[in-house]
Coordinates of C-alpha atoms in Angstrom, one line a residue:
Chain A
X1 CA 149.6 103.9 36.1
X2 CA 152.3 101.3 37.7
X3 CA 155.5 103.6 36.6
X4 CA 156.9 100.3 35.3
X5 CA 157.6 101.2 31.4
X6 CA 158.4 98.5 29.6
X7 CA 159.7 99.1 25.4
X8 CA 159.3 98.5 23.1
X9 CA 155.6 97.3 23.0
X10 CA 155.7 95.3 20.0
X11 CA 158.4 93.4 18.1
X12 CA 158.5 90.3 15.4
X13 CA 161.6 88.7 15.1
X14 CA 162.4 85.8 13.0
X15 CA 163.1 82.1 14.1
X16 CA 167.1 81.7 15.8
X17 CA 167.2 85.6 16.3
X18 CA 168.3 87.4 19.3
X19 CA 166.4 89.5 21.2
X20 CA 166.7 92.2 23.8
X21 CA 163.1 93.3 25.8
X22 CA 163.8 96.5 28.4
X23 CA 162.2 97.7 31.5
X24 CA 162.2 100.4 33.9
X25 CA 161.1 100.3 37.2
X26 CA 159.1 101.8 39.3
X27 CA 160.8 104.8 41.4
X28 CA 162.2 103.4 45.0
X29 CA 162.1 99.7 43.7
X30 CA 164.6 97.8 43.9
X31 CA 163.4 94.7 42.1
X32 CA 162.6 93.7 38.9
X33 CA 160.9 90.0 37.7
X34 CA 160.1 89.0 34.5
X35 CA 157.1 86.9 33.2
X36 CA 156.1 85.3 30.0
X37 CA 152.5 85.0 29.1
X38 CA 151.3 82.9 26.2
X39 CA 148.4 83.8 24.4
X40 CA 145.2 82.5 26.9
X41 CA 147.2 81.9 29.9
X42 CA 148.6 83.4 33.4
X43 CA 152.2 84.6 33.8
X44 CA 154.9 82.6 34.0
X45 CA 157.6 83.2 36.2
X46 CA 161.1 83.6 34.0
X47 CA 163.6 85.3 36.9
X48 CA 163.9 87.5 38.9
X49 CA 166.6 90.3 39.9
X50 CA 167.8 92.1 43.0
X51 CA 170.9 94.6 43.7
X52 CA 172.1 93.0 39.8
X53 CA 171.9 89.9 40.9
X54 CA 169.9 86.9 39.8
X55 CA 167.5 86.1 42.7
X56 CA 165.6 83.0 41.4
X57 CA 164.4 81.6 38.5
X58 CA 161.9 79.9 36.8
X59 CA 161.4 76.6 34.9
X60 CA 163.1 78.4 31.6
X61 CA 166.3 77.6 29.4
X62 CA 169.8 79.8 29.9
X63 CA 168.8 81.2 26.7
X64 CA 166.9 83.4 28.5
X65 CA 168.8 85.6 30.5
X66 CA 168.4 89.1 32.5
X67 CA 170.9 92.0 33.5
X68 CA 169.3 94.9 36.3
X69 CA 171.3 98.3 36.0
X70 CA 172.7 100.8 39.2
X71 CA 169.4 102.9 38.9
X72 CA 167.5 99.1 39.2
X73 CA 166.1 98.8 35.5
X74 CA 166.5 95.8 33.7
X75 CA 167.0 93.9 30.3
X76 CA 165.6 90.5 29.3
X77 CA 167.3 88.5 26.8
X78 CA 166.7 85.7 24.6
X79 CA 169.1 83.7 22.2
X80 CA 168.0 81.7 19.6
X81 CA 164.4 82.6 19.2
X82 CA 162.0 79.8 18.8
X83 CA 158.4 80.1 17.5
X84 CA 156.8 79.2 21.4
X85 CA 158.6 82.2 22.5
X86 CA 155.9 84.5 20.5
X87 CA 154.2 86.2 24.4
X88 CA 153.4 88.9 26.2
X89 CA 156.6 89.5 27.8
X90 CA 155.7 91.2 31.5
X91 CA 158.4 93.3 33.5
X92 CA 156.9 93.7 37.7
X93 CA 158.8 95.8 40.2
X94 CA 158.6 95.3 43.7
X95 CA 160.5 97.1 46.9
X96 CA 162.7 94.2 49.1
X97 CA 161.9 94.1 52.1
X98 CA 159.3 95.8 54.6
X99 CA 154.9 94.9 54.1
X100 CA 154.8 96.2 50.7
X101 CA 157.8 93.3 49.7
X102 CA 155.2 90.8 48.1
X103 CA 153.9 93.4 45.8
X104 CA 154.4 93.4 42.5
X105 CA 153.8 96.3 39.9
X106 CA 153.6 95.2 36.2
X107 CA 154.5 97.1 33.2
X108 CA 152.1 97.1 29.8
X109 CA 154.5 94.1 28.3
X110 CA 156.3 94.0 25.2
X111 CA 154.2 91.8 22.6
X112 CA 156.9 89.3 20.7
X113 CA 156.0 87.6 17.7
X114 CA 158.6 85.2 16.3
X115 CA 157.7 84.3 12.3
Chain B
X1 CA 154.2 72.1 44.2
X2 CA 152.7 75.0 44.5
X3 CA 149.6 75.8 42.4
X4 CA 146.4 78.1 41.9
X5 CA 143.4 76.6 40.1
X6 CA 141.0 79.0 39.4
X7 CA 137.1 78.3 37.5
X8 CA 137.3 78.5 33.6
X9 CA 135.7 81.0 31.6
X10 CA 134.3 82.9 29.9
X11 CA 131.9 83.9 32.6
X12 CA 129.1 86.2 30.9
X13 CA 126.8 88.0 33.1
X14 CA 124.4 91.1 32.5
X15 CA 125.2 94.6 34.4
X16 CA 124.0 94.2 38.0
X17 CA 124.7 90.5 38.6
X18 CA 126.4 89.0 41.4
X19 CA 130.2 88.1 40.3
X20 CA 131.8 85.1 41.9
X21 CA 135.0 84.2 40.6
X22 CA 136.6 80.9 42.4
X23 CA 140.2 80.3 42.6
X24 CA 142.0 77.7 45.0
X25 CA 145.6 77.6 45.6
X26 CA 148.0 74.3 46.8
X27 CA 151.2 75.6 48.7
X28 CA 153.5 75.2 51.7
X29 CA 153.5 77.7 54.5
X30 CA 151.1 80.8 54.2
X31 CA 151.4 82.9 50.8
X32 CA 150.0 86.3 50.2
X33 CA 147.3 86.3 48.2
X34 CA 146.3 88.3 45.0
X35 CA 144.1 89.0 42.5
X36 CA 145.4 91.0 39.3
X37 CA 143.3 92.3 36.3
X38 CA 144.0 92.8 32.7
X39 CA 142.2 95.0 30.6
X40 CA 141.9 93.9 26.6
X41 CA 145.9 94.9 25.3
X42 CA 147.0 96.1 29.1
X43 CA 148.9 94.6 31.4
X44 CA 148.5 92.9 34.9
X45 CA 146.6 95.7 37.3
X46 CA 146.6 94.9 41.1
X47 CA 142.9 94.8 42.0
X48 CA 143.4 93.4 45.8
X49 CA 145.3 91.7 48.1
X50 CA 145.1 89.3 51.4
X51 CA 148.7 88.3 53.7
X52 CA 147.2 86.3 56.3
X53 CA 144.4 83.9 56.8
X54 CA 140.6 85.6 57.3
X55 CA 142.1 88.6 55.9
X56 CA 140.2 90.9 53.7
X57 CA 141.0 92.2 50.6
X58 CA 138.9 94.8 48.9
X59 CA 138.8 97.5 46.4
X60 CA 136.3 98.9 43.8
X61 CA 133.8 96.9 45.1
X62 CA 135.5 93.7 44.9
X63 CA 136.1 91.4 47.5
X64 CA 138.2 87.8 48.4
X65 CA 138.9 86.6 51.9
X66 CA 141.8 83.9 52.9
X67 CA 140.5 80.6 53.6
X68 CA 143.1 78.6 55.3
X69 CA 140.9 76.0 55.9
X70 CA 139.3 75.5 52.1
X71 CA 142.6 77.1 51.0
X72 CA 140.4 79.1 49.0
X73 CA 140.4 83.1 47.5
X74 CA 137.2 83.3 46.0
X75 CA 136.5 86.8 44.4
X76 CA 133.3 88.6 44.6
X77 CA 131.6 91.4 43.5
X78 CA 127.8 92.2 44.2
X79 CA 126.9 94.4 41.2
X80 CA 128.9 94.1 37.9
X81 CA 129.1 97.0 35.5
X82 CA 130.3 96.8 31.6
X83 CA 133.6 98.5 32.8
X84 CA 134.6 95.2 34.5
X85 CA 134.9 93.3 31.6
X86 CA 138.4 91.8 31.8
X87 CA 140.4 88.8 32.5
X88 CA 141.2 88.1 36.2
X89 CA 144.0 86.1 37.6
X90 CA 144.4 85.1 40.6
X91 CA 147.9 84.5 42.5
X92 CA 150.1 83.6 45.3
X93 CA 153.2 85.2 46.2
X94 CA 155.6 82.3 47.6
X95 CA 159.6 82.3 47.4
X96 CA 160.1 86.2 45.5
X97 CA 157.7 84.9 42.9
X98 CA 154.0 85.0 42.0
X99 CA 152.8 81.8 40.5
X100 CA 149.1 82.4 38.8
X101 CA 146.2 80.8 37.7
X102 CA 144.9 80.2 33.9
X103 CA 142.9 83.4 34.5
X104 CA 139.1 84.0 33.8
X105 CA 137.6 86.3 31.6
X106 CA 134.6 88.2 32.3
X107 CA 132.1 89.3 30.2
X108 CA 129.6 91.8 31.1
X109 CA 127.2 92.6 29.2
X110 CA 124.6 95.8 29.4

């Protein structure tokens, strides 16, 4: 048990839908990065936020986009669905700053299927 | 840019084998190192961890050291039960972000 929570865990959306994947950190964390994992691969990095703030992002489209709340949980969104967005979607949290700042605890994922 | 390569699988072994898992990485400076599990429908687990060359990392029995000089993070394990089938990825944490490896999946079988 991380005490990342991620919801929901599964979801099938249809082709140009929207769609909004939530997470909740870990207690004391104060950062929050998303991944996307296609089916037989490792993690991809989407973006990452600190303090509500964008801190970095990955080799994805603005149609994927990210809000993080006061109490530090966080919402991925995607616009536009397209069919190679069907992944495991992962939420990691991770305190800034001190020796545990490289650590990152994951979340179960939320399995998107888009039909 | 940076990069981890790690062996392709399936690796199948019988309970009791050696495990060796190889994984190599391509990067600037000196990332942390990691090694993450996922169990069939489960997400990313941290199994162990390394932050500086000839470090270290162990836990349940597994083990990876930093190799600056082969740039290496080989995992290891000297006697493999059924419980650790699973798919292992390794990682390196550069920049806020971990980049990973295709993983490997391990099959053990009783």
């Amino acid at each position: 048990e991380t005490g990342v929570t991620q919801s929901p865990t599964h979801l099938i959306k249809t082709r140009g839908q929207q769609v909004t994947l939530r997470c909740s950190s870990q207690s004391g964390h104060n950062t929050v990065s998303w991944y996307q994992q296609a089916l037989g691969q490792g993690p991809q990095f989407i973006f990452q936020y600190y303090r509500e703030e964008e801190n970095g992002r990955g080799n994805f489209p603005p149609r994927f986009s990210g809000l993080q709340f006061p109490n530090y949980s966080s919402e991925l969104n995607v616009n536009a669905l397209e069919l190679d967005d069907s992944a495991l979607y992962l939420c990691a949290s991770s305190l800034a700053g001190g020796l545990a700042k490289n650590i990152q605890y994951f979340g179960a994922g939320t399995r998107l299927s888009v039909l | 840019g940076n990069s981890v390569t790690q062996m392709e699988g399936p690796v199948t072994l019988s309970e009791e084998a050696f495990l060796t898992i190889n994984c190599t990485y391509t990067a600037t400076g000196y990332p942390s190192l990691f090694w993450y599990v996922q169990y069939p429908g489960e997400g990313l687990q941290l199994l162990l961890k390394a932050t500086k060359a000839d470090d270290k990392g162990s836990n349940k029995g597994f083990e990876a050291t930093y190799r600056k000089e082969t740039t290496s993070f080989h995992l290891e394990k000297g006697s493999v039960q059924v419980s650790d089938s699973a798919v292992y990825f390794c990682a390196l944490h550069q920049g806020g972000k971990l980049i990973f490896g295709q993983g490997t999946e391990l099959s053990v079988k009783p």
